[in-house]
Amino acid sequence: MSKEIVFSAETLAVVNKLIKRYPEGRQKSALLPVLHVAQAEFDGWLSSDVMDYVASILEIKPIEVYEVASFYSMYNLKPVGKCLLEVCQTGPCMLNGADDLVAHFEKKLNIKVGETSEDGMFTLKTVECLGSCGTAPMLQCGADYHENLDETKADALIEKLRAENKRSRYC
Amino acid sequence: MGRKLLLEHINVPGIETLEVYRKMGGYSAAEKAIKTMQPDDITEEVKKSGLRGRGGAGFPAGMKWSFIDKKSEKPRYLVCNADESEPGTFKDRYLMEKIPHSLIEGMLVSSFALGAKTSYIYIRGEYFYVLRILEKAIEEAYAAGLLGKNIFGTDYSLDVHVQIGAGAYICGEETALLESLEGKRGNPRMKPPFPAISGLYASPTVVNNVETIAAVPHIINITGDEYAKIGVGRSTGTKLISASGHINKPGTYEIELGLTVEEFIYSDEYCGGIKGGRKIKAMIAGGSSVPILPAHLITKTANGEDRLMTYESLSDGGFVSGTMLGSGGFVIMDETACIVRHTWTLARFYHHESCGQCSPCREGTGWMEKVLHRIEHGHGSMKDIDLLVDIAKKIEGNTICPLGDASAWPIASAIRHFREEFEYHILHPEKVKDPKHFAHEPFVSSKLENV
Ligand SMILES: Cc1cc2nc3c(=O)[nH]c(=O)nc-3n(C[C@H](O)[C@H](O)[C@H](O)COP(=O)(O)O)c2cc1C
Ligand code: SF4
Ligand code: FES
């Protein structure tokens, strides 16, 4: 890790605006949104250095950041591939073929759920209901929902993401 | 065609913008309320309307508002619950995405009624793109003077902010949500005190679902008495239902409470019948946490009466032969579905989402997942079925928050109504090896053959 852990001036302005939404002394309330910003800024995951930095910005103890970061499923505490493919596997998606979709990705990318492809491009993850049950099966990649998927659409998505070669981000 | 309120203008092009929303009469309820009504009069109208919370529990909204501690010197807060993570539920997303100003206007009227000067919308982390839509709508509202200082030239001022979550179903539970909004882990709080007395920052707080809040301007527009005329008995008004599973037309629908379940499932206006003309096998009416119903109890109650889409009719028969309206997450399964597999996915869900504070929930959900995995994959024993029932019973009622009950009910009800199918998995392990075991040869219950 050579990159110095400091927000850009632009990002810092966003963070300060987030903090202002809460009453005086309640800046800790901004922790969840600020962690999202930090994750997007620092390669898609939260290292302990990044978490310590967030703690210093919000003037709270590092442990207060760790305990939150480890509670919520959208924070990655380990590096992930450029594109995190989050496939929903809960009831309604399962009824409409989520199991097949996961198996298809495993085969196509030659990885198991939880693993990252050799080229560092894709991490496959299964997640619980994303509020998209009427357009199942589906997956989330960054802020985008990809719905009503079948193998053809899934393949097209992989090709598109490969061609774009960009890190997916929620924000 | 049933009466539409929330989605009346859903197909108007540009309805997501302030300009078109106002052209269709938007913010007239807010203007009427803030300029001509007293806060308590608004609460009174909401009480008269009979509006019940649309987040799942169905608690009367006006009554909840009247519990807010007005003697406290602390600021009061309205917090909108947009966490929407109950499997099968995607109605709030639809409303916020398509008509974001209906929620903002609802926040304005409701905050005024409660005397809140700052209000928050807590939205689940995965809905980042909806967050952007809401933020844009809020920006438009500020620019037009509909939020901020001296709204409609009165001395009422209001700030509304959207808070993003980060992936945790439990944050839909109102006290976990408040913890999360304070920047903490989503561990539910012990109640009492209730949020109305000590909520966000230990201040008086009302937490309401998106749809509940969005219904308020309509009540102000047509009056509480008129709203109460829609629906049946204590199930007043209209309700958003998100329908998914094996149906021809999955999606979000607004229904008048009191519609028959039969019409909802089979008419072209709503679900359009079962996919591929197959036979219906099971229904979940109100999100994954409510009891599942087998085919013969879906369109009729145990007494042979028509089952209606109301709080009362869906729960007719209690947990023996009824269910709950819950969040309005409606999931239909046809004869190719495997109830054991479906139940296992739900057990996995609750195990994953348990916050871990109470041992019965933390451990019990894990055991239930494990046992169901075993049965579904052909390694179960007959004792496992009773073991599941026993674990479910021991979780129920013994936890801090209702997630424990919510994990127990779907499993207990699946065994109650589909026990034979669980037994079949145990007796015929070779038949369930293929993960899609009932896709080609549906399981037929001997009990149901004659129904
Ligand atoms: C585990 C759990 C998850 C919940 N999830 C949600 C949710 O996503 N959205 C919601 O509005 N209410 C949810 N609730 C219900 C809330 O605790 C609360 O009752 C509701 O937000 C109150 O709003 P209402 O009265 O307008 O329905 C959940 C409850 C529990 C126990
Ligand atoms: S019931 Fe489960 S989710 Fe609720 S507080 Fe206890 S451990 Fe947490
Ligand atoms: S079950 Fe997959 S989005 Fe709801």
XYZ file of C-alpha atoms and ligand atoms in Angstrom:
665
model
C 0.000 0.000 0.000
C 1.784 3.042 -1.219
C -1.240 5.279 -1.561
C -1.427 7.705 1.315
C -4.679 7.468 3.218
C -6.187 10.912 2.995
C -9.430 11.971 1.340
C -9.096 14.274 -1.639
C -10.241 17.845 -1.015
C -13.371 17.109 -3.006
C -14.221 14.020 -0.974
C -13.495 15.849 2.255
C -16.063 18.462 1.268
C -18.638 15.684 0.720
C -17.790 14.171 4.108
C -18.114 17.513 5.878
C -21.508 18.013 4.305
C -22.577 14.582 5.567
C -21.471 15.456 9.102
C -23.507 18.680 9.065
C -26.742 16.710 8.741
C -26.623 15.773 12.404
C -26.860 17.859 15.565
C -23.705 19.227 17.252
C -21.727 16.462 18.884
C -23.564 13.742 16.938
C -21.031 13.490 14.116
C -20.764 9.745 14.775
C -24.134 9.466 13.021
C -22.261 10.069 9.775
C -20.228 6.892 10.244
C -22.159 4.620 7.872
C -22.222 7.030 4.922
C -18.606 8.059 5.514
C -17.478 4.424 5.504
C -19.178 4.013 2.121
C -17.304 7.040 0.840
C -14.030 5.690 2.231
C -14.570 2.270 0.697
C -15.232 3.839 -2.702
C -12.167 6.072 -2.423
C -9.709 3.413 -1.240
C -9.980 0.492 -3.689
C -13.287 -0.983 -2.596
C -12.418 -2.207 0.874
C -11.727 -0.974 4.400
C -8.230 -1.660 5.716
C -7.532 -0.940 9.368
C -5.581 2.134 8.287
C -8.605 3.431 6.418
C -10.827 2.755 9.425
C -8.405 4.567 11.728
C -8.442 7.508 9.353
C -12.263 7.596 9.387
C -12.170 7.484 13.193
C -9.860 10.497 13.262
C -12.107 12.466 10.915
C -15.218 11.756 12.992
C -13.330 12.215 16.264
C -14.346 8.809 17.597
C -12.324 5.826 18.796
C -11.054 3.357 16.178
C -12.904 0.525 17.932
C -16.185 2.354 17.292
C -15.423 2.138 13.586
C -14.269 -1.501 13.647
C -17.378 -2.705 15.429
C -19.611 -1.012 12.875
C -17.571 -2.011 9.820
C -17.716 -5.659 10.892
C -21.480 -5.610 11.474
C -22.738 -4.539 8.053
C -22.467 -6.798 5.023
C -21.665 -4.093 2.458
C -18.311 -3.195 3.984
C -15.460 -5.338 2.708
C -12.803 -5.997 5.289
C -10.630 -7.740 2.716
C -9.659 -6.723 -0.823
C -12.192 -7.681 -3.491
C -12.081 -7.896 -7.276
C -12.754 -4.831 -9.359
C -16.357 -5.912 -9.836
C -18.180 -7.412 -6.914
C -21.021 -9.566 -8.264
C -23.616 -9.882 -5.520
C -26.153 -12.505 -6.525
C -29.357 -12.696 -4.506
C -30.184 -16.197 -3.333
C -33.186 -15.753 -1.014
C -36.596 -17.465 -1.459
C -38.217 -15.569 -4.342
C -34.951 -15.443 -6.324
C -34.325 -19.131 -5.610
C -37.804 -19.918 -7.014
C -36.820 -18.177 -10.231
C -33.437 -19.742 -10.835
C -30.876 -18.049 -8.570
C -29.131 -21.376 -7.922
C -28.562 -21.885 -11.653
C -27.283 -18.346 -12.005
C -24.729 -18.792 -9.230
C -23.605 -22.112 -10.740
C -23.267 -20.424 -14.120
C -20.997 -17.702 -12.747
C -18.908 -20.254 -10.868
C -18.329 -22.129 -14.081
C -17.830 -19.133 -16.303
C -15.410 -17.345 -13.988
C -13.860 -20.561 -12.726
C -14.279 -19.545 -9.073
C -16.450 -20.542 -6.140
C -18.712 -18.183 -4.214
C -16.500 -15.966 -2.054
C -13.531 -16.165 -4.413
C -11.951 -13.682 -6.823
C -11.097 -14.511 -10.427
C -7.418 -14.911 -11.245
C -7.246 -11.657 -13.174
C -8.593 -9.807 -10.117
C -11.602 -8.656 -12.098
C -14.537 -10.408 -10.403
C -15.465 -11.464 -6.897
C -18.562 -13.643 -6.632
C -20.715 -13.213 -3.556
C -24.181 -14.462 -2.624
C -26.395 -12.022 -0.759
C -29.835 -11.985 0.812
C -32.970 -10.362 -0.677
C -32.158 -7.080 -2.405
C -35.764 -5.936 -2.802
C -35.932 -6.992 -6.406
C -37.904 -10.214 -6.059
C -40.345 -9.340 -8.844
C -37.490 -9.164 -11.351
C -35.668 -12.294 -10.221
C -33.085 -13.640 -10.576
C -30.875 -10.625 -10.146
C -27.553 -9.313 -8.958
C -26.081 -6.063 -7.797
C -22.747 -4.734 -9.028
C -21.823 -1.396 -7.533
C -24.930 0.782 -7.406
C -26.475 -0.995 -10.390
C -29.169 -3.639 -10.223
C -29.151 -6.193 -13.053
C -32.532 -7.878 -13.127
C -34.453 -10.633 -14.912
C -31.158 -12.381 -15.612
C -30.592 -15.516 -17.642
C -27.355 -17.063 -18.855
C -27.225 -14.955 -22.013
C -27.735 -11.707 -20.121
C -25.260 -12.797 -17.473
C -22.606 -13.479 -20.124
C -23.256 -10.133 -21.795
C -22.866 -8.390 -18.456
C -19.523 -10.080 -17.803
C -18.263 -9.031 -21.239
C -19.423 -5.472 -20.699
C -17.778 -5.198 -17.289
C -14.569 -6.695 -18.650
C -14.500 -4.193 -21.501
C -15.142 -1.245 -19.170
C -12.453 -2.494 -16.790
C -13.604 -0.109 -14.052
C -13.919 -0.626 -10.326
C -17.585 -0.906 -9.403
C -18.686 1.349 -6.567
C -21.840 2.023 -4.593
C -21.180 5.757 -4.462
C -60.537 -1.100 -11.206
C -59.917 -0.445 -7.573
C -59.360 3.030 -6.206
C -55.802 4.305 -6.556
C -54.225 6.914 -4.313
C -50.497 6.249 -3.922
C -50.004 5.109 -7.502
C -52.758 7.154 -9.167
C -50.271 9.138 -11.257
C -47.629 6.456 -11.659
C -47.852 6.484 -15.454
C -47.716 10.247 -15.902
C -44.463 11.010 -17.725
C -42.077 13.025 -15.560
C -43.969 12.359 -12.310
C -40.581 11.938 -10.585
C -39.945 15.667 -11.081
C -41.284 18.372 -8.817
C -42.829 20.241 -11.730
C -45.027 17.399 -12.922
C -45.748 16.197 -9.386
C -47.112 19.664 -8.538
C -49.062 19.859 -11.781
C -50.853 16.695 -10.697
C -51.826 18.347 -7.416
C -48.706 17.476 -5.446
C -47.891 19.503 -2.306
C -51.459 20.839 -2.113
C -52.027 18.649 0.939
C -48.869 20.030 2.521
C -49.994 23.587 1.809
C -53.465 22.936 3.221
C -52.023 21.267 6.319
C -49.358 23.793 7.137
C -51.348 26.923 6.274
C -54.784 26.023 7.555
C -54.537 23.195 10.079
C -53.189 22.760 13.597
C -50.713 19.899 14.095
C -53.134 18.053 16.371
C -55.893 18.331 13.754
C -53.690 16.432 11.345
C -53.111 13.674 13.881
C -56.873 13.630 14.411
C -57.495 13.141 10.666
C -54.951 10.329 10.560
C -56.700 8.703 13.520
C -60.067 8.996 11.788
C -58.650 7.484 8.611
C -57.867 4.237 10.407
C -54.480 4.141 8.614
C -52.392 1.295 9.993
C -48.627 1.099 9.780
C -47.590 -0.405 6.452
C -44.184 -1.658 7.630
C -45.472 -4.971 8.899
C -47.034 -4.726 12.329
C -50.123 -2.754 11.291
C -50.162 -0.480 14.352
C -52.605 2.466 13.964
C -50.519 5.431 12.788
C -52.579 8.198 14.408
C -52.412 6.459 17.758
C -48.645 6.081 17.493
C -48.328 9.807 16.759
C -50.416 10.698 19.789
C -47.947 8.871 22.072
C -45.115 11.250 21.225
C -43.876 12.993 24.346
C -44.877 16.628 23.890
C -43.770 17.667 27.359
C -40.156 16.859 26.673
C -37.887 19.838 26.073
C -35.860 17.844 23.582
C -36.367 18.155 19.824
C -38.789 15.668 18.280
C -37.885 13.536 15.299
C -39.721 11.767 12.526
C -37.721 8.890 11.075
C -38.911 7.176 7.923
C -38.167 3.472 7.723
C -37.022 2.787 4.151
C -34.897 -0.196 5.107
C -37.173 -2.580 3.176
C -35.277 -5.856 3.500
C -38.034 -8.349 4.250
C -37.748 -11.037 1.558
C -40.562 -10.645 -0.941
C -40.996 -6.926 -0.286
C -40.113 -4.268 -2.858
C -43.004 -1.815 -2.744
C -41.263 1.079 -0.979
C -38.487 0.988 -3.536
C -41.063 1.284 -6.323
C -42.804 4.246 -4.728
C -39.575 6.113 -3.910
C -38.101 5.455 -7.327
C -41.171 6.435 -9.318
C -42.802 9.173 -7.223
C -40.145 10.371 -4.775
C -42.013 13.571 -3.983
C -44.935 11.617 -2.548
C -42.627 10.536 0.276
C -41.113 14.015 0.689
C -44.577 15.576 0.878
C -45.594 12.908 3.395
C -42.497 13.717 5.462
C -43.415 17.392 5.393
C -47.023 16.925 6.538
C -46.138 14.283 9.132
C -43.193 16.242 10.542
C -45.422 19.311 10.874
C -48.040 17.251 12.703
C -45.423 15.876 15.102
C -43.594 19.156 15.582
C -40.355 17.777 14.169
C -37.854 20.252 12.747
C -35.380 17.705 11.443
C -36.415 14.391 9.923
C -34.483 11.464 8.533
C -35.220 8.851 5.934
C -33.194 5.700 6.658
C -32.779 3.731 3.451
C -31.135 0.318 3.069
C -27.573 0.471 1.770
C -28.247 -1.537 -1.357
C -30.725 1.095 -2.596
C -27.949 3.570 -3.437
C -29.560 4.501 -6.720
C -32.847 5.254 -4.936
C -30.901 7.420 -2.498
C -29.764 9.526 -5.447
C -33.356 9.898 -6.663
C -34.514 10.987 -3.203
C -31.632 13.416 -2.802
C -32.483 15.010 -6.115
C -36.129 15.352 -5.109
C -35.129 16.885 -1.778
C -32.878 19.355 -3.553
C -35.768 20.371 -5.807
C -38.009 20.783 -2.777
C -35.466 23.023 -1.007
C -35.040 25.145 -4.143
C -38.815 25.624 -4.338
C -39.088 26.564 -0.657
C -40.992 23.378 0.212
C -38.270 22.385 2.656
C -35.973 24.617 4.655
C -36.978 27.848 6.342
C -40.475 29.347 6.513
C -42.303 26.850 4.396
C -45.325 28.344 2.543
C -44.448 31.657 4.188
C -45.312 30.336 7.657
C -42.948 30.113 10.591
C -42.617 26.343 10.114
C -39.151 25.158 9.047
C -38.022 21.622 8.296
C -34.854 19.846 7.207
C -35.052 16.357 5.701
C -31.988 14.154 5.234
C -31.553 10.674 3.836
C -29.308 8.273 5.730
C -27.880 5.265 3.936
C -27.542 1.880 5.664
C -24.951 -0.727 4.796
C -26.585 -4.129 4.502
C -28.398 -5.453 7.579
C -32.022 -6.623 7.619
C -32.203 -6.075 11.363
C -31.926 -2.309 10.834
C -35.559 -2.432 9.674
C -36.505 -3.087 13.295
C -37.200 0.413 14.521
C -34.848 0.565 17.507
C -32.009 -1.117 15.581
C -32.629 1.480 12.895
C -32.209 4.276 15.440
C -28.977 2.728 16.711
C -27.728 2.547 13.133
C -28.732 6.143 12.513
C -26.592 7.052 15.519
C -23.636 5.391 13.800
C -23.663 2.122 15.734
C -24.198 -1.585 15.152
C -27.841 -2.403 14.499
C -28.599 -4.034 17.831
C -32.269 -3.624 18.800
C -32.925 -1.864 22.095
C -34.974 -3.206 24.973
C -38.451 -1.694 25.083
C -39.705 0.200 27.015
C -38.820 2.985 26.701
C -40.526 3.222 23.332
C -39.166 5.614 20.703
C -42.104 7.983 21.264
C -40.533 8.731 24.659
C -36.853 8.033 23.995
C -35.858 7.400 20.400
C -33.202 9.041 18.254
C -30.579 10.715 20.511
C -32.869 9.775 23.428
C -35.438 12.268 22.088
C -39.128 11.677 21.329
C -39.269 9.963 17.939
C -41.824 8.441 15.613
C -40.678 5.749 13.191
C -42.994 5.030 10.277
C -42.746 3.050 7.076
C -42.400 4.799 3.683
C -45.873 3.800 2.556
C -47.482 4.917 5.825
C -45.936 8.364 5.489
C -46.776 8.639 1.800
C -50.444 7.889 2.581
C -50.767 10.920 4.889
C -51.100 13.638 2.187
C -53.895 11.623 0.568
C -55.717 11.510 3.899
C -55.369 15.283 4.228
C -56.640 15.734 0.665
C -59.726 13.542 0.896
C -60.207 13.719 4.743
C -59.809 10.908 7.238
C -63.494 9.999 7.058
C -63.353 9.500 3.287
C -60.168 7.435 3.552
C -61.821 5.223 6.159
C -64.617 4.442 3.701
C -62.139 2.651 1.459
C -61.523 -0.931 2.521
C -63.322 -3.234 4.925
C -63.770 -2.832 8.686
C -60.485 -2.021 10.420
C -58.538 -2.545 7.211
C -58.990 0.884 5.713
C -57.502 2.494 2.646
C -55.310 1.167 -0.084
C -52.187 -0.953 0.257
C -49.175 -1.588 -1.910
C -48.524 -5.249 -2.531
C -45.313 -6.466 -4.126
C -45.975 -9.756 -5.842
C -43.334 -12.255 -6.890
C -42.687 -15.943 -7.398
C -44.438 -18.155 -9.914
C -46.955 -15.676 -11.309
C -47.420 -14.216 -14.759
C -47.168 -10.575 -13.753
C -44.821 -9.946 -10.859
C -44.687 -6.326 -9.710
C -46.014 -3.747 -7.268
C -49.769 -3.184 -7.184
C -51.998 -0.846 -5.248
C -55.120 -2.605 -4.033
C -58.141 -1.509 -2.065
C -57.998 -3.514 1.130
C -60.836 -6.017 0.898
C -60.065 -7.332 -2.575
C -60.361 -11.111 -2.660
C -57.105 -13.068 -2.726
C -58.562 -14.989 -5.664
C -58.950 -11.843 -7.736
C -55.502 -10.617 -6.769
C -53.815 -13.810 -7.893
C -55.838 -14.670 -10.962
C -57.113 -11.448 -12.536
C -55.142 -9.774 -15.294
C -55.244 -6.477 -13.462
C -52.922 -7.947 -10.821
C -50.810 -11.135 -10.793
C -52.396 -12.605 -13.933
C -52.495 -16.186 -12.668
C -49.893 -18.879 -12.193
C -46.989 -19.153 -14.632
C -47.368 -21.757 -17.329
C -50.890 -22.567 -16.114
C -49.409 -24.757 -13.391
C -51.118 -25.540 -10.099
C -50.658 -23.262 -7.114
C -48.951 -24.881 -4.132
C -48.326 -22.238 -1.488
C -48.577 -18.544 -0.683
C -46.698 -16.163 1.572
C -48.888 -13.105 2.020
C -46.820 -10.588 3.915
C -43.101 -11.104 3.496
C -41.001 -14.090 4.508
C -41.682 -13.698 8.241
C -45.364 -14.611 8.117
C -46.719 -18.174 8.141
C -46.880 -19.893 4.755
C -50.285 -21.155 3.572
C -50.956 -24.312 1.534
C -53.130 -24.292 -1.614
C -56.419 -25.110 0.089
C -56.154 -22.181 2.530
C -55.211 -19.464 0.042
C -58.430 -18.279 -1.529
C -60.704 -19.624 1.223
C -60.407 -19.596 4.986
C -60.739 -22.818 6.977
C -64.458 -21.957 7.365
C -64.910 -21.845 3.625
C -65.291 -18.066 3.460
C -63.594 -16.053 0.743
C -60.133 -14.990 1.882
C -59.762 -11.218 1.530
C -56.696 -9.028 1.329
C -57.287 -7.494 4.760
C -55.423 -7.675 8.065
C -58.331 -9.619 9.585
C -59.174 -12.099 6.841
C -55.561 -13.084 6.184
C -55.108 -13.805 9.873
C -58.419 -15.682 10.113
C -57.684 -19.041 11.716
C -54.702 -17.709 13.666
C -51.505 -19.616 13.135
C -53.400 -22.870 12.608
C -54.925 -21.966 9.258
C -54.195 -18.273 8.760
C -51.298 -15.912 8.178
C -50.720 -12.126 8.228
C -50.787 -9.191 5.824
C -47.381 -8.123 7.152
C -45.387 -5.963 4.770
C -47.446 -6.885 1.714
C -44.665 -9.042 0.267
C -46.715 -11.586 -1.630
C -44.917 -14.703 -2.867
C -46.615 -17.457 -4.851
C -45.194 -20.937 -5.305
C -46.432 -23.397 -7.882
C -46.307 -27.191 -7.792
C -42.680 -27.297 -8.971
C -41.449 -25.497 -5.854
C -39.820 -27.412 -3.032
C -41.106 -26.180 0.308
C -38.129 -27.645 2.171
C -35.638 -25.851 -0.049
C -37.542 -22.601 0.224
C -37.764 -22.911 4.002
C -34.037 -23.619 4.139
C -33.255 -20.381 2.229
C -35.336 -18.474 4.767
C -33.598 -20.152 7.714
C -30.262 -19.201 6.188
C -31.538 -15.651 5.781
C -32.555 -15.281 9.442
C -29.340 -16.864 10.638
C -27.336 -14.455 8.505
C -29.377 -11.479 9.735
C -29.579 -12.255 13.460
C -27.746 -9.476 15.293
C -26.500 -12.027 17.828
C -27.596 -10.316 21.050
C -29.926 -13.064 22.283
C -28.751 -16.672 22.487
C -32.048 -18.302 21.406
C -32.030 -16.296 18.166
C -28.283 -16.356 17.490
C -27.881 -20.093 18.124
C -31.379 -21.270 17.217
C -31.383 -19.725 13.743
C -28.044 -21.418 13.055
C -29.312 -24.799 14.207
C -32.482 -24.490 12.140
C -30.439 -23.626 9.058
C -28.192 -26.620 9.609
C -31.042 -29.073 10.185
C -32.959 -27.816 7.156
C -29.854 -28.048 5.004
C -29.492 -31.645 6.113
C -33.110 -32.539 5.317
C -33.122 -30.755 1.961
C -29.966 -32.561 0.892
C -31.258 -35.987 1.829
C -29.292 -36.494 5.048
C -32.055 -35.851 7.545
C -33.774 -38.156 10.002
C -37.385 -38.209 11.189
C -36.326 -36.814 14.554
C -35.068 -33.693 12.782
C -38.587 -32.559 12.003
C -39.574 -32.502 15.670
C -36.237 -30.972 16.511
C -37.043 -28.049 14.211
C -40.456 -27.591 15.796
C -38.835 -27.673 19.220
C -36.162 -25.086 18.364
C -38.743 -22.788 16.769
C -40.887 -23.000 19.910
C -37.968 -22.151 22.149
C -36.988 -19.067 20.147
C -40.519 -17.698 19.953
C -41.230 -15.121 22.624
C -37.795 -15.419 24.224
C -35.886 -12.679 22.452
C -35.345 -8.927 22.583
C -36.850 -8.180 19.200
C -39.360 -9.896 16.905
C -36.690 -11.228 14.505
C -36.610 -14.329 16.675
C -40.352 -14.927 16.151
C -39.988 -14.055 12.485
C -37.430 -16.814 12.070
C -39.588 -19.362 13.879
C -42.953 -18.777 12.196
C -42.088 -19.639 8.592
C -40.442 -22.876 9.699
C -43.147 -23.936 12.129
C -45.866 -23.206 9.560
C -44.046 -25.003 6.736
C -43.880 -28.133 8.896
C -47.485 -27.707 10.026
C -48.815 -27.595 6.472
C -46.228 -29.586 4.513
C -44.976 -32.200 6.972
C -45.343 -34.983 4.430
C -42.957 -33.221 2.104
C -40.318 -33.016 4.842
C -40.826 -36.734 5.498
C -40.496 -37.487 1.806
C -37.035 -35.869 1.769
C -35.983 -38.090 4.630
C -37.518 -41.303 3.243
C -36.341 -40.823 -0.349
C -32.895 -39.249 -0.279
C -32.197 -40.446 -3.825
C -35.195 -38.487 -5.148
C -33.977 -35.149 -3.815
C -30.380 -35.328 -5.007
C -31.060 -33.086 -7.983
C -31.473 -29.555 -6.542
C -34.507 -29.043 -8.770
C -36.161 -32.219 -7.606
C -39.785 -31.234 -8.052
C -39.352 -29.309 -11.291
C -40.322 -32.228 -13.498
C -42.273 -34.403 -11.134
C -44.134 -32.306 -8.588
C -44.549 -33.689 -5.111
C -48.146 -34.724 -4.445
C -49.384 -34.807 -0.900
C -51.715 -37.698 -0.171
C -53.768 -35.434 2.075
C -54.324 -32.820 -0.568
C -55.190 -35.104 -3.445
C -58.880 -34.902 -2.653
C -59.060 -31.173 -2.067
C -36.596 -7.777 11.965
C -37.526 -6.666 11.595
C -37.380 -6.034 10.373
C -38.213 -4.972 10.020
N -38.046 -4.387 8.804
C -38.826 -3.330 8.472
C -38.623 -2.650 7.241
O -37.742 -2.995 6.444
N -39.414 -1.591 6.954
C -40.386 -1.163 7.818
O -41.067 -0.195 7.527
N -40.603 -1.784 8.983
C -39.838 -2.849 9.335
N -40.043 -3.453 10.551
C -41.070 -2.903 11.459
C -40.524 -1.724 12.268
O -39.940 -2.207 13.462
C -41.603 -0.725 12.656
O -42.640 -1.422 13.248
C -42.153 0.051 11.493
O -41.140 0.720 10.802
C -43.137 1.059 11.981
O -43.713 1.748 10.899
P -45.258 1.631 10.558
O -46.005 1.727 11.858
O -45.514 2.781 9.666
O -45.449 0.316 9.903
C -39.223 -4.541 10.913
C -39.365 -5.192 12.140
C -38.538 -6.241 12.473
C -38.716 -6.901 13.791
S -34.039 -11.562 18.436
Fe -32.224 -11.893 17.162
S -32.068 -10.052 15.914
Fe -33.474 -9.560 17.603
S -32.179 -8.661 19.194
Fe -32.237 -10.855 19.617
S -30.452 -11.720 18.529
Fe -30.815 -9.669 17.706
S -35.315 -12.630 -3.039
Fe -33.849 -11.872 -4.409
S -34.360 -9.793 -4.536
Fe -35.784 -10.546 -3.086
